[in-house]
Amino acid sequence: MKILVIGGGGREHALVWKLKQSSLVEKIWCAPGNGGIVEDAECVAVDSGDVAALVALAEKIAPDLTVVGPELPLVNGISDAFARRNWPIVGPTRQAAQLEGSKIFSKEFLLRHNIPTAKMYGAYSSSQDACAALQTVDWPLVIKADGLCGGKGVTLAPSEEAAREFLESVMEKHELGLGGQRVLLEETLEGEELSFILLTDGQRYAPMVPSRDHKRVFDGNKGPNTGGMGAYSSDDLLPAALRERVISTIVEPTLNGLATEGIPYQGFLYIGLMLTADGPKVLEFNCRLGDPEAQAIVARMDFDLAEVLADAAAIRLNPLRLRWKKGASVCVVLTSGGYPGKFETGKHIDGLTSIRDNIGVEVFQAGTRLETNSLVTSGGRVLGVTAAGPSLEEALTLAYRAAEKIHFDGIHYRKDIGAHSGRVKAAGD
Ligand code: AMP
């Protein structure tokens, strides 16, 4: 099998690493890839959001299967373009990807199908209307810009003043671009967050192991939101009774709702949950694997990912094939100093060779590039040190021991990945 993977972050490195282990796989390309993926796949410099360029690439290399990592190509319609040509691809159509591409679409979908979620106060296309509605809401208030905003589109406003400020920045100053043309106001939920991700071929589905990510930049969930500072997976995150409840009140109504609305969904579906005192409720949908959760999830896969993904693309997914390593896994993200604000790049990365043979540890690369044979930083999230072990404690020990051996100027990482953070009080924690 020849496979094209689209994307260039830690998630895509983890996917490429796992796909490469399959005896069915002969060749992997990655567009655009990064300084680490280049060791496992042929990287092609194509922008992952550019559907026309990706179609042209696929025309040339004729992959047997294409796997899409990030949301942008999906929201831009890559699966539709591939389906028209009968090219196998894992990822939902543009319409189905609206579950992530439009917060208002996804909220209205949840309400139509009586799936537990935060109460919606309203959806607005002018800041005047949204500001007028502030008189009728409870505080704190969650405000969501409707479209893709690179993780910056949600805020938890403690007061009317903070809400007005956010509304002005997204709806009048357009600081988040087109994503902020409409907004959704909703109730703030309290509880612990959990990522429930599944793979579906539109008829059958297979859940991934449960995971949780850490979005704030500093220990104790302090500081600004990031694309993800780390994640962990352990079966204890989702006891059997809770799992049953999530499946019967959320997963199956969602998949059935999509089917009854004539929106076939094929690919990974990420369901972000808040485990509230009233039971699990949906915070968000993503139309792809989360990152860094994907790195922790891949570390627990005990099956042939290439075979399973080819089956999903061909609508013959066999959920029994997905077997998982018992125990736990973690991913600790090493970032450039200053991230998610301003940071410098081009810093030399040392120490990777010293941990190359550490059993149970893989370092997935995200913001890296090769510069005359030396690896340097090229982004905010640089590396994902990922480890699996028989218990969460053992996985954490392996990952942190490896992380300590890696150096680059300004390196920063959280020391409390996997620690229970208590009740989550702020958006993005
Ligand atoms: P979203 O972009 O919808 O995924 O939201 C990003 C993050 O904001 C989620 O992972 C939660 O941490 C937080 N969040 C979203 N909606 C709510 C809500 N209704 N109550 C509390 N936190 C929320």
PDB file of C-alpha atoms and ligand atoms in Angstrom, residues 103 118 142 144 154 156 186-189 193 215 274 283-284 426-429, ligand 1:
ATOM      1  CA  LYS A 103     -19.995  26.038  16.106  1.00  0.00           C
ATOM      2  CA  ALA A 118     -24.438  23.458  27.174  1.00  0.00           C
ATOM      3  CA  VAL A 142     -18.979  31.159  27.015  1.00  0.00           C
ATOM      4  CA  LYS A 144     -17.719  31.070  20.548  1.00  0.00           C
ATOM      5  CA  VAL A 154     -13.681  30.489  22.377  1.00  0.00           C
ATOM      6  CA  LEU A 156     -15.068  32.355  28.929  1.00  0.00           C
ATOM      7  CA  GLU A 186     -23.754  29.553  25.665  1.00  0.00           C
ATOM      8  CA  GLU A 187     -23.890  28.409  29.254  1.00  0.00           C
ATOM      9  CA  THR A 188     -20.620  27.627  31.058  1.00  0.00           C
ATOM     10  CA  LEU A 189     -20.303  23.999  32.065  1.00  0.00           C
ATOM     11  CA  GLU A 193     -12.996  17.357  30.321  1.00  0.00           C
ATOM     12  CA  LYS A 215      -4.383  23.308  26.951  1.00  0.00           C
ATOM     13  CA  MET A 274     -17.474  17.902  29.930  1.00  0.00           C
ATOM     14  CA  LEU A 283     -18.472  20.818  24.459  1.00  0.00           C
ATOM     15  CA  GLU A 284     -17.375  20.515  20.874  1.00  0.00           C
ATOM     16  CA  ALA A 426     -12.057  28.167  32.609  1.00  0.00           C
ATOM     17  CA  ALA A 427     -12.548  27.686  28.894  1.00  0.00           C
ATOM     18  CA  GLY A 428      -9.652  25.782  27.443  1.00  0.00           C
ATOM     19  CA  ASP A 429      -8.377  24.196  30.661  1.00  0.00           C
TER      20      ASP A 429
HETATM   21  P1  AMP B   1     -14.278  24.578  21.498  1.00  0.00           P
HETATM   22  O1  AMP B   1     -13.500  25.431  20.569  1.00  0.00           O
HETATM   23  O2  AMP B   1     -15.740  24.625  21.393  1.00  0.00           O
HETATM   24  O3  AMP B   1     -13.676  23.289  21.451  1.00  0.00           O
HETATM   25  O4  AMP B   1     -13.882  25.001  22.964  1.00  0.00           O
HETATM   26  C1  AMP B   1     -12.542  25.045  23.371  1.00  0.00           C
HETATM   27  C2  AMP B   1     -12.477  24.817  24.843  1.00  0.00           C
HETATM   28  O5  AMP B   1     -13.293  25.759  25.528  1.00  0.00           O
HETATM   29  C3  AMP B   1     -13.033  23.452  25.282  1.00  0.00           C
HETATM   30  O6  AMP B   1     -12.063  22.453  25.203  1.00  0.00           O
HETATM   31  C4  AMP B   1     -13.383  23.764  26.716  1.00  0.00           C
HETATM   32  O7  AMP B   1     -12.231  23.754  27.525  1.00  0.00           O
HETATM   33  C5  AMP B   1     -13.869  25.182  26.657  1.00  0.00           C
HETATM   34  N1  AMP B   1     -15.332  25.266  26.546  1.00  0.00           N
HETATM   35  C6  AMP B   1     -16.068  25.235  25.406  1.00  0.00           C
HETATM   36  N2  AMP B   1     -17.375  25.315  25.678  1.00  0.00           N
HETATM   37  C7  AMP B   1     -17.483  25.414  27.019  1.00  0.00           C
HETATM   38  C8  AMP B   1     -18.592  25.519  27.926  1.00  0.00           C
HETATM   39  N3  AMP B   1     -19.847  25.590  27.500  1.00  0.00           N
HETATM   40  N4  AMP B   1     -18.309  25.569  29.243  1.00  0.00           N
HETATM   41  C9  AMP B   1     -17.036  25.539  29.714  1.00  0.00           C
HETATM   42  N5  AMP B   1     -15.964  25.445  28.913  1.00  0.00           N
HETATM   43  C10 AMP B   1     -16.167  25.381  27.585  1.00  0.00           C
END
